[in-house]
């Protein structure tokens, strides 16, 4: 039986070129095997076969242009393929879902067909048919109607609100509202109790509190400039301790480990616990914030500085919450793709209430709910204060957060009141206590904790006679002891327990605490708490007494640490608890295996000329990926990340080939299902299509780029973005990526100030390489030709994923189409590409005057064109250098210069720039599609005269030609400037330059583009 394989629907394209034949006559092929690669001027896509069998004949060859319906292959098979053609997976699941829905509808119909009791017409109608006592319902509704008629809507609204509050407190499942009353979500009766020894845990916590404060105070006694925070951890100690003792499971050889994002400036508390656990010693605590000598403890969680300890950099506020959300999503991605086991691991993120004001903190909460991230738990420490003062003096941060998170679909657990409040709330028969709780604003709550019990009785309970009465038998001391939920280990335990068991949605625990808890008059709940880093003797004595730390007055005066004997109950307990949970935390380890990079020849096709065929480097990159996806080692590890720009970059072919990750699969038949590049979502999909969300995409990239440590699996994330919306948009995340020792590729596509012609000021990037250069472990390149890209990319794979170097790559690719030459045969070419420059062409016709032309990215081609004009019209020789990375050249130059200055008596090293240019003739002129500062970076590392051209100033939309003219980086300007440079160097007469300026209509009086 013979079947024909035809060109499928390829969308809007017609006459598309065949660039690769992946099969030949006689091959056995199976359904979905790629047989041919076709390429339009925008993208290349593989065509998979829809028939299986042996190939009888091939009807196309490379270079042919094909359209929908053209014959590709004849395939002979044993059976009739059409009859055995399986229903596509998507269609099958859609049919199944439709059946389920239909069944559901039938059921609903049968219920609704039951006789409905005729009711008297009222203003409000009963819609539920699950009513067990319609008469009673009727009474209630009639009462309500009467209220509406007699006292108006407002009164009705009030009564309903009161009813809901009452119902909530009785434990009834009430309908959705934005907020619940200002009480704990978990009723005391429903609290799951901890099996921990509360006395020992309190003693341990007190010691951690003390040592955390002591390390900050001691550091500042030595060097007052060092700083540090006491108040934040003081407010969060219980929140951390309960997690450490009972919930957070460490990574070990049996389990992948929970991932905890610690609030940055609570670091002293985490160190103080590690001290009791025996992981850090006194000397190390004494080197808090003194990191220059090895062994110092970093100010905040920085994996770069403490690579065996910290896992996640969090102190730039807002990054922690966002990174944690995408980490949890990435964990599910790995599970759904079958790359790691589902072990029920959790991601916990500790956040400040002030931090929640950062747009990034709340920016991705919708995604967390949508993706049903029940492996994610946020703990917001609501100590009601930020750095300057109250977070919401006039409102209630807890209620505000509750509303936002509930609205987004999270499971919200409020932990507001400690156990001492339980009986008061239970006795609040009139509801006045909850009323005061609801009415009191955070500014008042804060002020109360800065005062005393008498003040609280007066200001809080004194508001209504009913509440005054409620506490009449309590002393002021008792009132003062009424604790906040976040300081009550029982309440915190119950919340963590419920959060850990929650399914189908992420959880946020909103815990109320006191900033500077236990710090007394100078630090507790006062506006200046955040920056209190010095405690005088009286404060220290108070702190000791407050937490019963067994130190003498003398020891307190010396601010000594306290660590019980190794055999003490406390130390045994703290270690035992951690051992039960699998080990210590935080801890950063790596057991991933390197990825074997593909053989060099996988990129050979990029080392030969494209001939007449023109393409952009963005397209060359997509071609390269298509090839990489055929490498069995690399393919499953690739994580393509795109923020809604796949079609811009010609990557839509990936949708069908490797699928878009969607945790629920695809519940609909895509509009373009018949097309080759159909929008295919799948549970095991590989592409992370992030939508218009660069920060989210970057967070995904960081999660994947640190997969080797957090999930012990080396992955190759490739995040492709509009270069302008890269570093400049998410620079802080990129910095955090560097700190995290991320490994992966960032691709700034459609790059360059003049390359992206029509898009204008906000799209045209002329500086991303400069921002990239600020990140020490970011290696960046601006290649021009496809073989440069191939060499750079393969080396990136080798360095990062085979050799496990902790660097990441930033590569710009363009959307300008041109033909690409073959890779020069010169043996040093590859080394030059990687080090940053190599000679690509030389004009030596006249042997009189010479200039060195350095070009980068697409401007290299302007240089090459200018060199021809210089030779043909002005008899000037030149050498043209392709500069793939001014950044890499500068790094080398700096290092060499430093070495030479530090070793004046030794043989002086020569920078790579000087190795290339030192012995050449003539001045140097460099240009790129970036600001002059880009090429100026190497100016100090050569002794020759150096001039640069660049695209300083705001971009604007126009044709590419006009833009290059405007920014003076087109071939005409290069010629004119080149002649001027030679005249300045007294190598030719200035009249030549003047003539060229005139000839090319260059207006010498035009202001600098930076001023236009
Ligand atoms: C992006 C960013 N902006 C500013 C800061 C400086 N900063 C450090 S802590 C802090 C206040 C934090 O308040 P909150 O989040 O409520 O934490 P708390 O200490 O109260 O637990 C500020 C403004 C920062 N670390 N990151
Ligand atoms: Mg705060």
Coordinates of N, CA, C and O and ligand atoms in Angstrom, one line a residue, residues 229 231-232 235 263 265 300 315-318 351-356 358 381 383 385-387 391 515 530 732, ligand 1:
X229 N 20.7 44.0 61.1 CA 19.3 44.2 61.6 C 19.0 43.2 62.7 O 19.4 42.1 62.7
X231 N 15.7 43.9 64.6 CA 14.3 43.9 64.7 C 13.5 42.9 63.8 O 12.5 42.4 64.2
X232 N 14.0 42.7 62.6 CA 13.3 41.8 61.7 C 13.3 40.4 62.2 O 12.2 39.8 62.3
X235 N 11.1 39.7 65.1 CA 9.7 39.5 64.9 C 9.4 38.2 64.2 O 8.3 37.7 64.3
X263 N 13.7 35.6 54.3 CA 13.7 37.1 54.2 C 15.1 37.6 54.4 O 15.8 37.3 55.4
X265 N 16.9 40.3 55.3 CA 17.6 40.9 56.5 C 17.2 40.2 57.8 O 17.4 40.7 58.9
X300 N 23.6 39.3 53.8 CA 22.2 38.8 53.4 C 22.5 37.5 52.7 O 23.6 37.1 52.4
X315 N 17.4 39.6 49.1 CA 17.3 40.9 49.9 C 16.8 42.1 49.0 O 16.4 43.0 49.6
X316 N 16.9 42.0 47.7 CA 16.4 43.0 46.9 C 14.9 42.7 46.9 O 14.4 41.8 46.3
X317 N 14.1 43.6 47.6 CA 12.7 43.2 47.9 C 11.9 43.0 46.7 O 12.0 43.8 45.8
X318 N 11.1 42.0 46.8 CA 10.1 41.7 45.7 C 10.7 40.6 44.8 O 9.9 39.9 44.2
X351 N 8.4 36.6 53.6 CA 8.4 38.0 53.1 C 8.0 39.0 54.1 O 7.2 38.7 55.1
X352 N 8.4 40.2 53.9 CA 8.0 41.3 54.9 C 6.7 41.9 54.4 O 6.4 41.9 53.2
X353 N 6.0 42.5 55.3 CA 4.7 43.1 54.9 C 5.0 44.4 54.1 O 4.3 44.7 53.1
X354 N 6.1 45.1 54.4 CA 6.5 46.2 53.6 C 6.9 45.8 52.2 O 6.6 46.4 51.2
X355 N 7.6 44.6 52.2 CA 8.0 44.1 50.9 C 6.8 43.8 49.9 O 7.0 43.9 48.7
X356 N 5.7 43.6 50.5 CA 4.5 43.3 49.6 C 4.1 44.5 48.8 O 3.3 44.3 47.9
X358 N 6.1 46.0 46.9 CA 6.9 45.9 45.6 C 5.9 45.3 44.6 O 5.3 44.2 44.8
X381 N 5.3 38.1 57.0 CA 5.5 38.5 58.4 C 5.0 39.9 58.6 O 5.7 40.9 58.2
X383 N 4.6 42.5 60.7 CA 5.0 43.2 61.9 C 4.5 44.6 61.8 O 4.9 45.4 62.7
X385 N 5.3 47.1 60.3 CA 6.3 48.2 60.0 C 7.2 47.8 58.9 O 7.5 46.7 58.6
X386 N 7.7 48.9 58.2 CA 8.7 48.7 57.3 C 9.9 49.6 57.8 O 10.1 49.5 59.0
X387 N 10.7 50.2 56.9 CA 11.9 50.9 57.4 C 11.6 52.2 58.1 O 12.0 52.5 59.2
X391 N 3.4 50.1 57.9 CA 3.2 49.7 56.5 C 1.8 50.3 56.1 O 1.7 50.9 55.0
X515 N 7.4 44.1 65.4 CA 8.8 44.3 65.0 C 9.6 44.6 66.2 O 9.2 45.3 67.1
X530 N 13.7 49.3 62.7 CA 14.4 48.6 61.6 C 15.9 48.8 61.6 O 16.7 47.9 61.3
X732 N 17.7 43.8 37.8 CA 17.9 43.4 39.2 C 17.8 41.8 39.3 O 18.5 41.2 40.0
Ligands
LIG1 C1 14.2 46.7 46.4 C2 14.6 47.1 47.8 N1 14.3 48.4 48.2 C3 14.7 48.8 49.4 C4 15.4 48.0 50.3 C5 15.9 48.5 51.6 N2 15.1 47.9 52.7 C6 15.6 46.9 53.4 S1 14.6 46.3 54.6 C7 13.4 47.5 54.3 C8 12.2 47.5 55.0 C9 11.5 46.2 55.1 O1 10.3 46.2 55.6 P1 9.5 44.8 55.6 O2 9.4 44.2 54.3 O3 8.2 45.1 56.3 O4 10.4 43.8 56.5 P2 10.5 43.7 58.0 O5 11.9 44.1 58.3 O6 9.5 44.6 58.7 O7 10.2 42.3 58.4 C10 13.9 48.3 53.2 C11 13.1 49.4 52.6 C12 15.7 46.7 49.8 N3 16.3 45.8 50.5 N4 15.3 46.3 48.6

